[in-house]
Short mmCIF file of N, CA and C in Angstrom, two decimals:
data_model
loop_
_atom_site.label_atom_id
_atom_site.label_comp_id
_atom_site.label_asym_id
_atom_site.label_seq_id
_atom_site.Cartn_x
_atom_site.Cartn_y
_atom_site.Cartn_z
N UNK X 1429 68.84 120.34 -86.21
CA UNK X 1429 68.66 120.48 -84.79
C UNK X 1429 69.30 121.80 -84.36
N UNK X 1430 68.61 122.50 -83.49
CA UNK X 1430 69.12 123.73 -82.90
C UNK X 1430 69.21 123.55 -81.40
N UNK X 1431 70.33 123.93 -80.84
CA UNK X 1431 70.53 123.85 -79.40
C UNK X 1431 70.45 125.27 -78.84
N UNK X 1432 69.44 125.51 -78.01
CA UNK X 1432 69.32 126.79 -77.33
C UNK X 1432 69.96 126.66 -75.97
N UNK X 1433 70.95 127.46 -75.70
CA UNK X 1433 71.64 127.44 -74.42
C UNK X 1433 71.25 128.73 -73.71
N UNK X 1434 70.37 128.58 -72.73
CA UNK X 1434 69.84 129.75 -72.04
C UNK X 1434 70.27 129.75 -70.58
N UNK X 1435 70.73 130.89 -70.16
CA UNK X 1435 71.03 131.06 -68.74
C UNK X 1435 69.71 131.29 -68.01
N UNK X 1436 69.57 130.69 -66.85
CA UNK X 1436 68.35 130.87 -66.07
C UNK X 1436 68.07 132.36 -65.87
N UNK X 1437 66.80 132.69 -65.83
CA UNK X 1437 66.39 134.07 -65.60
C UNK X 1437 67.06 134.62 -64.35
N UNK X 1438 67.62 135.79 -64.46
CA UNK X 1438 68.29 136.46 -63.34
C UNK X 1438 69.38 135.56 -62.75
N UNK X 1439 69.99 134.73 -63.59
CA UNK X 1439 71.03 133.77 -63.21
C UNK X 1439 70.56 132.86 -62.07
N UNK X 1440 69.26 132.63 -62.01
CA UNK X 1440 68.70 131.75 -60.98
C UNK X 1440 68.90 132.29 -59.58
N UNK X 1441 69.18 133.58 -59.47
CA UNK X 1441 69.41 134.19 -58.15
C UNK X 1441 70.86 134.08 -57.69
N UNK X 1442 71.73 133.56 -58.54
CA UNK X 1442 73.15 133.41 -58.19
C UNK X 1442 73.97 134.51 -58.85
N UNK X 1443 75.15 134.74 -58.35
CA UNK X 1443 76.08 135.68 -58.98
C UNK X 1443 76.87 134.94 -60.05
N UNK X 1444 77.26 135.63 -61.08
CA UNK X 1444 78.08 135.00 -62.10
C UNK X 1444 78.05 135.76 -63.40
N UNK X 1445 78.84 135.29 -64.37
CA UNK X 1445 78.91 135.97 -65.66
C UNK X 1445 77.65 135.71 -66.49
N UNK X 1446 77.46 136.54 -67.51
CA UNK X 1446 76.37 136.33 -68.45
C UNK X 1446 76.65 135.10 -69.30
N UNK X 1447 75.65 134.61 -70.02
CA UNK X 1447 75.79 133.36 -70.77
C UNK X 1447 76.86 133.45 -71.85
N UNK X 1448 76.90 134.53 -72.63
CA UNK X 1448 77.90 134.63 -73.69
C UNK X 1448 79.32 134.68 -73.11
N UNK X 1449 79.48 135.39 -72.01
CA UNK X 1449 80.80 135.44 -71.35
C UNK X 1449 81.20 134.06 -70.85
N UNK X 1450 80.26 133.36 -70.22
CA UNK X 1450 80.53 132.01 -69.73
C UNK X 1450 80.88 131.08 -70.89
N UNK X 1451 80.07 131.13 -71.96
CA UNK X 1451 80.31 130.25 -73.11
C UNK X 1451 81.66 130.54 -73.75
N UNK X 1452 82.04 131.79 -73.81
CA UNK X 1452 83.32 132.11 -74.43
C UNK X 1452 84.49 131.55 -73.64
N UNK X 1453 84.30 131.34 -72.34
CA UNK X 1453 85.38 130.79 -71.52
C UNK X 1453 85.42 129.26 -71.52
N UNK X 1454 84.29 128.60 -71.82
CA UNK X 1454 84.27 127.14 -71.75
C UNK X 1454 83.97 126.45 -73.09
N UNK X 1455 83.40 127.18 -74.02
CA UNK X 1455 83.01 126.56 -75.30
C UNK X 1455 83.02 127.60 -76.43
N UNK X 1456 84.09 128.36 -76.52
CA UNK X 1456 84.17 129.47 -77.48
C UNK X 1456 83.82 129.07 -78.92
N UNK X 1457 84.28 127.93 -79.44
CA UNK X 1457 83.94 127.58 -80.82
C UNK X 1457 82.42 127.47 -81.07
N UNK X 1458 81.67 127.11 -80.05
CA UNK X 1458 80.22 126.95 -80.23
C UNK X 1458 79.51 128.29 -80.44
N UNK X 1459 80.14 129.37 -80.03
CA UNK X 1459 79.54 130.69 -80.24
C UNK X 1459 79.41 131.01 -81.74
N UNK X 1460 80.22 130.38 -82.56
CA UNK X 1460 80.17 130.60 -84.01
C UNK X 1460 79.48 129.47 -84.75
N UNK X 1461 79.07 128.45 -84.04
CA UNK X 1461 78.39 127.30 -84.66
C UNK X 1461 76.92 127.67 -84.90
N UNK X 1462 76.43 127.55 -86.14
CA UNK X 1462 75.04 127.95 -86.42
C UNK X 1462 73.98 127.08 -85.75
N UNK X 1463 74.38 125.94 -85.21
CA UNK X 1463 73.43 125.05 -84.54
C UNK X 1463 73.20 125.42 -83.08
N UNK X 1464 74.02 126.34 -82.56
CA UNK X 1464 73.93 126.74 -81.16
C UNK X 1464 73.52 128.20 -81.06
N UNK X 1465 72.57 128.47 -80.19
CA UNK X 1465 72.11 129.83 -79.92
C UNK X 1465 72.22 130.05 -78.41
N UNK X 1466 72.97 131.07 -78.02
CA UNK X 1466 73.18 131.37 -76.61
C UNK X 1466 72.39 132.60 -76.22
N UNK X 1467 71.83 132.60 -75.03
CA UNK X 1467 71.08 133.77 -74.59
C UNK X 1467 70.68 133.68 -73.14
N UNK X 1468 69.85 134.63 -72.76
CA UNK X 1468 69.35 134.73 -71.39
C UNK X 1468 67.87 134.34 -71.39
N UNK X 1469 67.46 133.58 -70.42
CA UNK X 1469 66.08 133.15 -70.26
C UNK X 1469 65.21 134.33 -69.84
N UNK X 1470 63.98 134.35 -70.28
CA UNK X 1470 63.04 135.34 -69.77
C UNK X 1470 62.37 134.77 -68.52
N UNK X 1471 61.76 135.63 -67.75
CA UNK X 1471 61.07 135.17 -66.55
C UNK X 1471 59.95 134.20 -66.91
N UNK X 1472 59.22 134.48 -67.98
CA UNK X 1472 58.11 133.61 -68.40
C UNK X 1472 58.60 132.23 -68.81
N UNK X 1473 59.68 132.16 -69.60
CA UNK X 1473 60.22 130.85 -69.99
C UNK X 1473 60.77 130.11 -68.79
N UNK X 1474 61.44 130.82 -67.91
CA UNK X 1474 62.01 130.20 -66.70
C UNK X 1474 60.90 129.55 -65.87
N UNK X 1475 59.80 130.26 -65.68
CA UNK X 1475 58.69 129.72 -64.90
C UNK X 1475 58.02 128.54 -65.61
N UNK X 1476 57.93 128.60 -66.92
CA UNK X 1476 57.26 127.53 -67.66
C UNK X 1476 58.11 126.26 -67.74
N UNK X 1477 59.38 126.39 -68.07
CA UNK X 1477 60.22 125.22 -68.31
C UNK X 1477 61.08 124.80 -67.13
N UNK X 1478 61.17 125.62 -66.11
CA UNK X 1478 61.98 125.28 -64.95
C UNK X 1478 61.30 125.75 -63.66
N UNK X 1479 60.06 125.32 -63.43
CA UNK X 1479 59.33 125.82 -62.26
C UNK X 1479 59.96 125.44 -60.92
N UNK X 1480 60.76 124.39 -60.89
CA UNK X 1480 61.41 123.98 -59.63
C UNK X 1480 62.75 124.68 -59.44
N UNK X 1481 63.12 125.50 -60.40
CA UNK X 1481 64.33 126.33 -60.31
C UNK X 1481 65.63 125.52 -60.20
N UNK X 1482 65.75 124.46 -61.01
CA UNK X 1482 66.99 123.70 -61.05
C UNK X 1482 68.08 124.56 -61.66
N UNK X 1483 69.32 124.38 -61.18
CA UNK X 1483 70.44 125.15 -61.69
C UNK X 1483 70.88 124.62 -63.05
N UNK X 1484 70.93 123.33 -63.23
CA UNK X 1484 71.43 122.71 -64.45
C UNK X 1484 70.34 121.80 -65.00
N UNK X 1485 69.58 122.28 -65.97
CA UNK X 1485 68.44 121.53 -66.50
C UNK X 1485 68.42 121.68 -68.01
N UNK X 1486 67.92 120.65 -68.68
CA UNK X 1486 67.72 120.76 -70.12
C UNK X 1486 66.44 120.05 -70.51
N UNK X 1487 65.90 120.47 -71.62
CA UNK X 1487 64.75 119.81 -72.21
C UNK X 1487 65.06 119.51 -73.67
N UNK X 1488 64.59 118.38 -74.13
CA UNK X 1488 64.62 118.07 -75.55
C UNK X 1488 63.20 118.33 -76.03
N UNK X 1489 63.06 119.29 -76.95
CA UNK X 1489 61.75 119.73 -77.40
C UNK X 1489 61.61 119.37 -78.88
N UNK X 1490 60.57 118.63 -79.20
CA UNK X 1490 60.32 118.19 -80.57
C UNK X 1490 59.91 119.38 -81.44
N UNK X 1491 59.95 119.18 -82.74
CA UNK X 1491 59.59 120.24 -83.69
C UNK X 1491 58.18 120.76 -83.46
N UNK X 1492 57.31 119.92 -82.90
CA UNK X 1492 55.93 120.34 -82.65
C UNK X 1492 55.78 121.11 -81.33
N UNK X 1493 56.90 121.36 -80.64
CA UNK X 1493 56.88 122.13 -79.39
C UNK X 1493 56.67 121.30 -78.15
N UNK X 1494 56.47 119.99 -78.30
CA UNK X 1494 56.25 119.11 -77.14
C UNK X 1494 57.56 118.75 -76.46
N UNK X 1495 57.62 118.89 -75.15
CA UNK X 1495 58.81 118.50 -74.40
C UNK X 1495 58.88 116.98 -74.38
N UNK X 1496 59.96 116.43 -74.92
CA UNK X 1496 60.12 114.98 -74.99
C UNK X 1496 60.97 114.42 -73.87
N UNK X 1497 61.82 115.26 -73.27
CA UNK X 1497 62.73 114.79 -72.23
C UNK X 1497 63.13 115.98 -71.38
N UNK X 1498 63.14 115.79 -70.07
CA UNK X 1498 63.66 116.78 -69.13
C UNK X 1498 64.63 116.05 -68.22
N UNK X 1499 65.82 116.62 -68.07
CA UNK X 1499 66.82 116.01 -67.22
C UNK X 1499 67.82 117.07 -66.80
N UNK X 1500 68.86 116.65 -66.12
CA UNK X 1500 69.90 117.59 -65.71
C UNK X 1500 71.25 117.02 -66.07
N UNK X 1501 72.28 117.81 -65.87
CA UNK X 1501 73.65 117.41 -66.15
C UNK X 1501 73.80 116.82 -67.55
N UNK X 1502 73.70 117.63 -68.58
CA UNK X 1502 73.77 117.09 -69.95
C UNK X 1502 75.01 116.26 -70.22
N UNK X 1503 76.14 116.63 -69.66
CA UNK X 1503 77.36 115.85 -69.92
C UNK X 1503 77.28 114.46 -69.31
N UNK X 1504 76.56 114.30 -68.22
CA UNK X 1504 76.43 113.00 -67.57
C UNK X 1504 75.27 112.18 -68.12
N UNK X 1505 74.37 112.81 -68.84
CA UNK X 1505 73.19 112.10 -69.35
C UNK X 1505 73.08 112.20 -70.87
N UNK X 1506 74.23 112.35 -71.53
CA UNK X 1506 74.21 112.53 -72.98
C UNK X 1506 73.58 111.36 -73.72
N UNK X 1507 73.64 110.18 -73.13
CA UNK X 1507 73.02 109.02 -73.78
C UNK X 1507 71.53 109.25 -74.00
N UNK X 1508 70.87 109.96 -73.09
CA UNK X 1508 69.45 110.26 -73.27
C UNK X 1508 69.25 111.20 -74.46
N UNK X 1509 70.10 112.21 -74.56
CA UNK X 1509 70.02 113.16 -75.66
C UNK X 1509 70.33 112.46 -76.98
N UNK X 1510 71.34 111.62 -76.96
CA UNK X 1510 71.78 110.92 -78.16
C UNK X 1510 70.66 110.10 -78.79
N UNK X 1511 69.78 109.59 -77.98
CA UNK X 1511 68.65 108.82 -78.48
C UNK X 1511 67.75 109.63 -79.39
N UNK X 1512 67.73 110.95 -79.23
CA UNK X 1512 66.93 111.81 -80.08
C UNK X 1512 67.72 112.30 -81.29
N UNK X 1513 69.05 112.25 -81.21
CA UNK X 1513 69.88 112.74 -82.30
C UNK X 1513 70.09 111.69 -83.38
N UNK X 1514 70.33 110.48 -82.98
CA UNK X 1514 70.65 109.41 -83.93
C UNK X 1514 69.47 109.13 -84.86
N UNK X 1515 69.77 108.98 -86.14
CA UNK X 1515 68.69 108.62 -87.07
C UNK X 1515 68.16 107.24 -86.76
N UNK X 1516 66.88 107.09 -86.91
CA UNK X 1516 66.26 105.79 -86.65
C UNK X 1516 66.35 104.93 -87.90
N UNK X 1517 66.64 103.63 -87.71
CA UNK X 1517 66.73 102.75 -88.88
C UNK X 1517 65.41 102.55 -89.59
#
């Protein structure tokens, strides 16, 4: 599993630090974890995956590219994500 952590295109119109700077202040060890990739969203991806311009949004995308889950607040909804992580019996 690869986790792409992308800052909204143009920071969603808000002021703030870039994604790597933000990640280094709140989750520095993840910057060296090979399962996590941090970056900036492009305008095209932002429009495709976040057309309503939510500030805190995530998608679980299957290997075939299909979006399986869209939600917000990953820390509050981790149980939804966990359902895709756990191996099935």
